[in-house]
Amino acid sequence: MTVAPERLQASFPNAHHGVSADGIPYVLVRPENIAETARAARDELGYVRWVDLTAVDEPDVEPRFELQYLLYSMAERRWLRLKTQTDDKVPSVTGVFPGANWYEREVFDLFGVEFEGHPDLTRIMMPDDWQGHPLRRDYPIGGEAVDFTVTREILGTGGGNELRG
Amino acid sequence: MVLETHRIRNTLHINMGPQHPSTHGVLRVELELDGEVVVSCKPIIGYLHTGIEKTFETMGYLQGLTLTDRMDYLNPMGNNLAYCLSIEKLFECEIPERAIVGRVLLAELTRINSHLVFVGTAGLDLGASSVFLYCLREREKLQDLFEWLSGQRMMTSHIRPGGLASDFEPEWLTACDAFLDEMPKRIDEYESLLTNNPLFKERMIGIGVLSAEDAIAYGVTGPMLRACGVAQDLRKTNPYLGYETYDFDAIVADGGDCYARYKVRVAELRETVKIAKQALKRLPGGPVKTSNRKVMPPPREELGTSMEAVIHHFKLFTEGIRPPAGEAYVPIESPRGELGFYIVSDGSGKPVRVHERAPTFANVQALPLMAEGGLVADLIAVIASIDPVMGEVDR
Amino acid sequence: MTMELPVTSPSRGGHVRDGGPGFGLSKLADWSREKSLWPATFGLACCAIEMMAASAANYDIARFGSEVFRASPRQADLMIVSGRVSQKMAPVLREIYDQMPEPKWVIAMGDCASCGGVFNNYALIQGVDKIVPVDVYIPGCPPRPESLIDGILKLKTEIGKGLR
């Protein structure tokens, strides 16, 4: 994966630029600009194939969520990462890439980030009445305490079925 | 006087799944039917959500490797490979040549395994139950090979960060060679049952058409995209593990219908056997584990003589491997499309975030484009041709 | 004409689940239930692949009487829960179980169905016995087809002795 940072610097002059450890260049933009950045990446730079959207939660940092969009250019055979940071909401890119639909629903379900303009922002993985957003770092892993004798002695639990933190 | 007849359209809302013999796992589809015609089709997922991505954050990288097998459970070593490639990218560690070629061999054998399930279940969903038994016969031979090699039939976790878990025995290589020699004949057998079968063709040709523009905008990859005429195969466009040195074709078909997807996968079966044979032939000698002591422990013989080896061994088995801080995404071409693990490390023994870019997640999202306007029976054929594995969709 | 009303084990709440056919034909009924145990298709995840392998030609549970996997739970008497049961799937599983007519049995195939398996987290029911009564637990991740067959055979032996 070769890098052409000069062209990216020219197209997105107000963004932060960098290259990740895997050689994929990234462009960090403000949340309100993400949809037009995606559109420019698709129409002007040729990153037509939608690949991925996910989020990374760092609760000690302001803003807490960093969204990672991944696009691919079939002509140049390389990826581009778009990043944006938010605490709560971001415009949806489903108008640019219809494939972002379920990905945004997943980030909403598991992280709680809202996507403005999404046609159907509902939970996708968890049941519809689930409370909380599981992939946040401050959400407990859940499950049950393993019922070893030593667990019973130390924790005073008995018989399992207690939630673990 | 003109009599206007207004046709009141009564549509039937019907639910298909999540427990259904033909949904390839726990996929639920909400259908609106006008007679037999699908007016709208909405796939609903999440019935197999296992919280794997969060579980990664609670354990070390090597322990997390065992979770990757269980995501796309028809392509376990492919998942292992994608995970290890991302970790090794963070480490920038060198992998010995024997391990690289061995990984190609194992990845291609796993691809054979996955495509065999596709051919079998595609036939089974459309009513041709014999081909399912034939495909599973070959799968049993492959699973015997995997069990010989690693001890496990399916979830081998044999591809580890830094190389392979253990080396190949010469007898295993001979058995693998014999298996690959008889495969082309077997593929002919499956083709004789399905490819020119008039019933199969009637049910698959022209059904579930997906245009190339839609596929690209939705993020569809793999045989589904290649069946739309787009030559996108990561082994050719962004090669890893030295795939550029192997002689094989990336199969592309036209039409974007179910039959084209079937033809692409069957032709890929043949190409995969070719690649595996080349890998087997060129397997060089040498170790299968990296010498980078931050990634793989030293061999046991060294522990008796070298203090440094003991310290490395101790640190690796108490703290686990600690990739340098950063993010890496190195995708592979899985039997379903572009599969990659996006790993964010902060330099400690547990990852900050592991996210799998699952190809079927995008492929199933495109289901309404293919199924709406068709018949209910065609929906079964379309789902079969997507070859979904819900384990990676829901993770 | 005696109607035997067996009381079931406490693990199932001890309630009467099946009235029996009467005329002392219970033994015949038990024999026929044991010899033709038809599972419902309930493959969830990776264990389903090994269940498919168990029903294919190499291992073949049809020779033990499980000739067909019935798609409709109303026609099945065995539910093999093969795979992990997520929060969203749990009510569906219970509904399928409730639709099966008595007598019915449940096999928890694999570690995830038995106890949550490797996934001790928020997303999975930690063992399907939290929502349905289980008769046989088959460990393994995934269990070999032979393990599944062993579990089915153990269940059949118990059914032959009158387990309901």
XYZ file of C-alpha atoms in Angstrom, chain B residues 18-21 25-26 44-52 54-55 59 66-67 70-71 73-74 117 121 132-133 136-137 139-141 143-144 147 152-155 390-392 395, chain C residues 40-47 49-50 52-59 70-73 83-89 92 96 118-124 141-146:
88
model
C -34.307 -16.995 12.761
C -34.911 -20.702 13.100
C -35.363 -21.873 9.550
C -33.721 -24.655 7.597
C -27.797 -19.855 10.508
C -29.797 -17.401 12.534
C -32.639 -8.642 10.771
C -29.431 -9.805 12.372
C -28.029 -9.919 15.875
C -29.317 -13.350 16.856
C -25.788 -14.657 17.194
C -24.181 -11.587 18.765
C -21.526 -13.013 21.043
C -19.738 -9.911 22.244
C -16.465 -11.248 20.853
C -15.466 -6.834 23.808
C -14.133 -10.179 24.999
C -7.612 -11.130 27.370
C -8.814 -18.701 19.864
C -11.834 -16.409 19.652
C -15.284 -18.874 16.130
C -16.229 -15.803 14.141
C -16.506 -20.683 11.621
C -16.290 -22.064 8.101
C -19.970 -26.156 2.317
C -25.741 -26.183 1.014
C -24.401 -32.100 0.153
C -23.311 -35.589 1.172
C -19.158 -33.306 3.262
C -17.295 -36.477 2.347
C -14.709 -32.073 4.111
C -14.238 -35.060 6.391
C -10.917 -35.832 4.706
C -10.900 -32.186 8.753
C -8.972 -35.397 9.360
C -6.903 -32.884 13.216
C -8.648 -30.000 16.293
C -10.979 -30.611 13.382
C -12.230 -27.089 12.945
C -11.073 -24.470 15.432
C -23.855 -15.480 10.811
C -20.984 -15.913 13.243
C -19.058 -13.170 11.510
C -19.719 -11.392 16.114
C -35.576 -30.219 15.159
C -33.238 -28.088 13.062
C -31.724 -25.793 15.637
C -28.245 -25.167 14.393
C -27.014 -21.851 15.670
C -23.261 -21.575 15.145
C -20.113 -23.656 14.764
C -21.553 -26.698 16.533
C -21.470 -27.561 11.317
C -20.396 -30.590 13.334
C -24.307 -31.386 9.897
C -21.222 -33.578 9.707
C -22.851 -36.007 12.131
C -25.887 -36.247 9.880
C -23.787 -36.670 6.724
C -22.519 -39.907 5.291
C -19.390 -40.411 7.377
C -21.007 -40.413 10.829
C -37.743 -31.753 11.026
C -37.965 -28.089 10.187
C -41.152 -27.654 12.137
C -40.771 -28.072 15.904
C -24.274 -23.210 19.253
C -24.227 -20.066 21.319
C -27.518 -18.588 22.490
C -27.473 -14.803 22.462
C -29.767 -12.477 24.366
C -31.850 -11.878 21.251
C -32.140 -15.561 20.456
C -36.957 -17.502 20.184
C -39.491 -23.164 19.676
C -15.432 -19.390 25.993
C -17.788 -16.414 25.960
C -18.381 -15.467 29.575
C -19.897 -12.077 28.771
C -22.980 -9.873 28.506
C -24.090 -11.171 25.132
C -24.741 -14.848 25.750
C -15.783 -26.718 21.213
C -17.083 -28.027 18.906
C -17.672 -31.612 20.050
C -16.715 -34.233 17.530
C -19.610 -35.839 15.667
C -18.817 -38.976 17.634
